[in-house]
mmCIF file of C-alpha atoms in Angstrom:
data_model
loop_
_atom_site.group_PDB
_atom_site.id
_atom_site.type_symbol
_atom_site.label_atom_id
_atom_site.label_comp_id
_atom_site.label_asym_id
_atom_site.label_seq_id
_atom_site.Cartn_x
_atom_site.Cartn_y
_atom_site.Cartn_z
ATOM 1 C CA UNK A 73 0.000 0.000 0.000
ATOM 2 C CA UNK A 74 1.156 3.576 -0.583
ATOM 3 C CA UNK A 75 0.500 6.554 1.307
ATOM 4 C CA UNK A 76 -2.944 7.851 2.363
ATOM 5 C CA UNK A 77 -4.053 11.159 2.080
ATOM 6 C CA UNK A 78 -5.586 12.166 5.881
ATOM 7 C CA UNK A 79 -6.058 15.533 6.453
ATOM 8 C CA UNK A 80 -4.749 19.165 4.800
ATOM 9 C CA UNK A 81 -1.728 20.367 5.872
ATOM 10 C CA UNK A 82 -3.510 23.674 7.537
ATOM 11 C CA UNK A 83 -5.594 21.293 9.668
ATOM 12 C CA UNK A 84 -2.558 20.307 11.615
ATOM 13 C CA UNK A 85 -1.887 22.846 15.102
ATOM 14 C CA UNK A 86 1.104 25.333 14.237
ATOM 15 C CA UNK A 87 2.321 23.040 17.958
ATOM 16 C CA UNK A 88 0.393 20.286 18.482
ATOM 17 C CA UNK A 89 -1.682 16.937 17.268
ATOM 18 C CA UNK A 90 -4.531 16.134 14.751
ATOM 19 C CA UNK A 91 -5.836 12.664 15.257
ATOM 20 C CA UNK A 92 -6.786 10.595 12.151
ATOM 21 C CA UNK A 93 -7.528 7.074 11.739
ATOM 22 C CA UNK A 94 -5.225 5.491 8.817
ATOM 23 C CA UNK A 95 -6.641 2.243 7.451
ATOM 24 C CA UNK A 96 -8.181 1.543 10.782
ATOM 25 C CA UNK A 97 -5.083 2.682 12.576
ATOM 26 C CA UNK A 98 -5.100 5.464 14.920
ATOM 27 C CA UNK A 99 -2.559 7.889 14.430
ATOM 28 C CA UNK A 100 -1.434 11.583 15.263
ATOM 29 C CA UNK A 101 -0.033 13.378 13.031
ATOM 30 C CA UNK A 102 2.196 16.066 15.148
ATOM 31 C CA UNK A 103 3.934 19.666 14.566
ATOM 32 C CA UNK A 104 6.872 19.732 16.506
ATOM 33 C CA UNK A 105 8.054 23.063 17.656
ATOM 34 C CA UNK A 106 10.366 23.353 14.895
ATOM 35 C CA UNK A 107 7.785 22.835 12.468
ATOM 36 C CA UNK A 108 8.373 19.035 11.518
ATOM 37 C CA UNK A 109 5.636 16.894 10.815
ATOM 38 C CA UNK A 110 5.657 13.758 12.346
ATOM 39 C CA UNK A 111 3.072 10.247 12.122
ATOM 40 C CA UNK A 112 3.064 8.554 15.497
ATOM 41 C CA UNK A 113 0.533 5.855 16.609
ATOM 42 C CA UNK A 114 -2.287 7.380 18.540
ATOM 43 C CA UNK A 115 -2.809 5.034 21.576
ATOM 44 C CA UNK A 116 0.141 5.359 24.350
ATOM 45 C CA UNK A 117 1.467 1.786 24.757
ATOM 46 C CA UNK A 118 0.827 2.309 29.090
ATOM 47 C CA UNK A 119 -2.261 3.339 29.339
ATOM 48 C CA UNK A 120 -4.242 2.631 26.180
ATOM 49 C CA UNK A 121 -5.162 6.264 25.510
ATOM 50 C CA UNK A 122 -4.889 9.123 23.148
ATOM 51 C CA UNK A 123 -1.876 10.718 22.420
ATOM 52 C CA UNK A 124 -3.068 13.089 20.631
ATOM 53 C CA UNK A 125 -4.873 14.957 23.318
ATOM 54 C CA UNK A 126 -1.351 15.060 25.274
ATOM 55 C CA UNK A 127 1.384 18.125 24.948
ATOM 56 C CA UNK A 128 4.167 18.235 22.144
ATOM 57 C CA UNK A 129 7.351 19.347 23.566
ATOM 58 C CA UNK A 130 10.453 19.928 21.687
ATOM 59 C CA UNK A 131 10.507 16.563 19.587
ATOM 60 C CA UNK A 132 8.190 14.799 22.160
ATOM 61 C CA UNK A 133 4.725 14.429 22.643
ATOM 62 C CA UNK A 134 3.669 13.551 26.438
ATOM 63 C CA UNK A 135 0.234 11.755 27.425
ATOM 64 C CA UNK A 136 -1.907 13.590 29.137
ATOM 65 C CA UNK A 137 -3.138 10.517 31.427
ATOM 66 C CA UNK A 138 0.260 9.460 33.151
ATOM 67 C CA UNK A 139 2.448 11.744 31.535
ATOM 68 C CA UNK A 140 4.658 9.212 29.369
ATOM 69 C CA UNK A 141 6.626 10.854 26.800
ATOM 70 C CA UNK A 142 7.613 9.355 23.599
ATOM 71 C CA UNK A 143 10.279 10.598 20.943
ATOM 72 C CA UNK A 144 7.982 12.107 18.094
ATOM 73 C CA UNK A 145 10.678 10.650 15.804
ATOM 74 C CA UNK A 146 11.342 7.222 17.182
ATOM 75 C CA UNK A 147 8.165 6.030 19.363
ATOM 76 C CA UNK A 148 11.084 5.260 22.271
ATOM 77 C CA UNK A 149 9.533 6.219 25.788
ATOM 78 C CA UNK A 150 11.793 8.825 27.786
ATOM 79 C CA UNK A 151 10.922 7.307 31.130
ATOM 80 C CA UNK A 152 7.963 5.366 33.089
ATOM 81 C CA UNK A 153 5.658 4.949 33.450
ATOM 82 C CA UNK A 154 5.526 3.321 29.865
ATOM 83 C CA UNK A 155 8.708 1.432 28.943
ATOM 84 C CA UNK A 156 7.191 0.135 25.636
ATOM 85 C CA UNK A 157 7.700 1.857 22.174
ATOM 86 C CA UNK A 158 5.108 3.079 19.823
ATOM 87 C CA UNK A 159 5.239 3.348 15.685
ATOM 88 C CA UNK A 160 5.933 5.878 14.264
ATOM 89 C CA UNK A 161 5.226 6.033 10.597
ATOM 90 C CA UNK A 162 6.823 7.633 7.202
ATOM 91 C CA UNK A 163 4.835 10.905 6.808
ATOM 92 C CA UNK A 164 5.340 13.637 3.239
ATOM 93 C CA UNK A 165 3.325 16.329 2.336
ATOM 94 C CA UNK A 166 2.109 17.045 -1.141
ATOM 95 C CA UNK A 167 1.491 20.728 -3.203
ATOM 96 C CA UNK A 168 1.745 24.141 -1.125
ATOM 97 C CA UNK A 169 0.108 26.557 0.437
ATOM 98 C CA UNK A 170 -3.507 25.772 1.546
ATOM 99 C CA UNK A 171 -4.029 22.977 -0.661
ATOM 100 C CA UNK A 172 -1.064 21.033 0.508
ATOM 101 C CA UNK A 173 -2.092 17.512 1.503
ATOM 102 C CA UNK A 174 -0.787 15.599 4.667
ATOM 103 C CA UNK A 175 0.046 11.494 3.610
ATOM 104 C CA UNK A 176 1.009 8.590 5.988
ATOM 105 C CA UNK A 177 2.131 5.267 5.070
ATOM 106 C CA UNK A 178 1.300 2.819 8.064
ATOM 107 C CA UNK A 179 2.075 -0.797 5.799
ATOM 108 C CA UNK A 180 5.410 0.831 5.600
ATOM 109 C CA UNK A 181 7.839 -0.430 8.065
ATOM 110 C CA UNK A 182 7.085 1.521 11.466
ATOM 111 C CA UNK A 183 10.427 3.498 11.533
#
């Protein structure tokens, strides 16, 4: 499969997370505070909820339940509670301006 178009670029928070279901797959797709887009499975792999309802940080994106943090660009948890990784997923964007489109790829190999 190749990558799915899931939401316009504009849609996603100048710092923040847009949640989107790819294929049946939760995921958030995340602006870092540098502006980098990142595709990161939507469920935090402690507590079994929403990660896109948590805070982005730097390159991190924290639950809001327990406060686990994962690396936006690897899934790797900073600390406990949750010691388990979650995918993160090959994200491009395609055109400019307003009509630019946001795709993710989650049959490609979780990065």
């Amino acid at each position: 499969m190749s990558a799915v178009e899931v939401c316009k670029l504009v849609d996603v928070p100048a710092v923040g997370a847009l949640a989107v279901v790819v294929d049946g797959i939760p995921v958030a797709v995340v602006r870092d505070e540098a502006g980098d887009l990142h595709a990161i499975r939507d469920i935090c792999s402690h507590a079994d909820v929403a990660l896109s309802e948590g805070e982005v940080d730097g390159c991190t994106i924290e639950c809001w339940l327990h406060g686990s943090r994962f690396d936006l660009r690897t899934g790797k948890p900073s600390g406990p509670p949750a010691v388990t990784a979650v995918p993160v997923y090959r994200i491009s964007v395609e055109g400019t301006g307003d009509d630019a489109v946001v795709l993710v790829d989650t049959a490609a190999r979780p990065l």
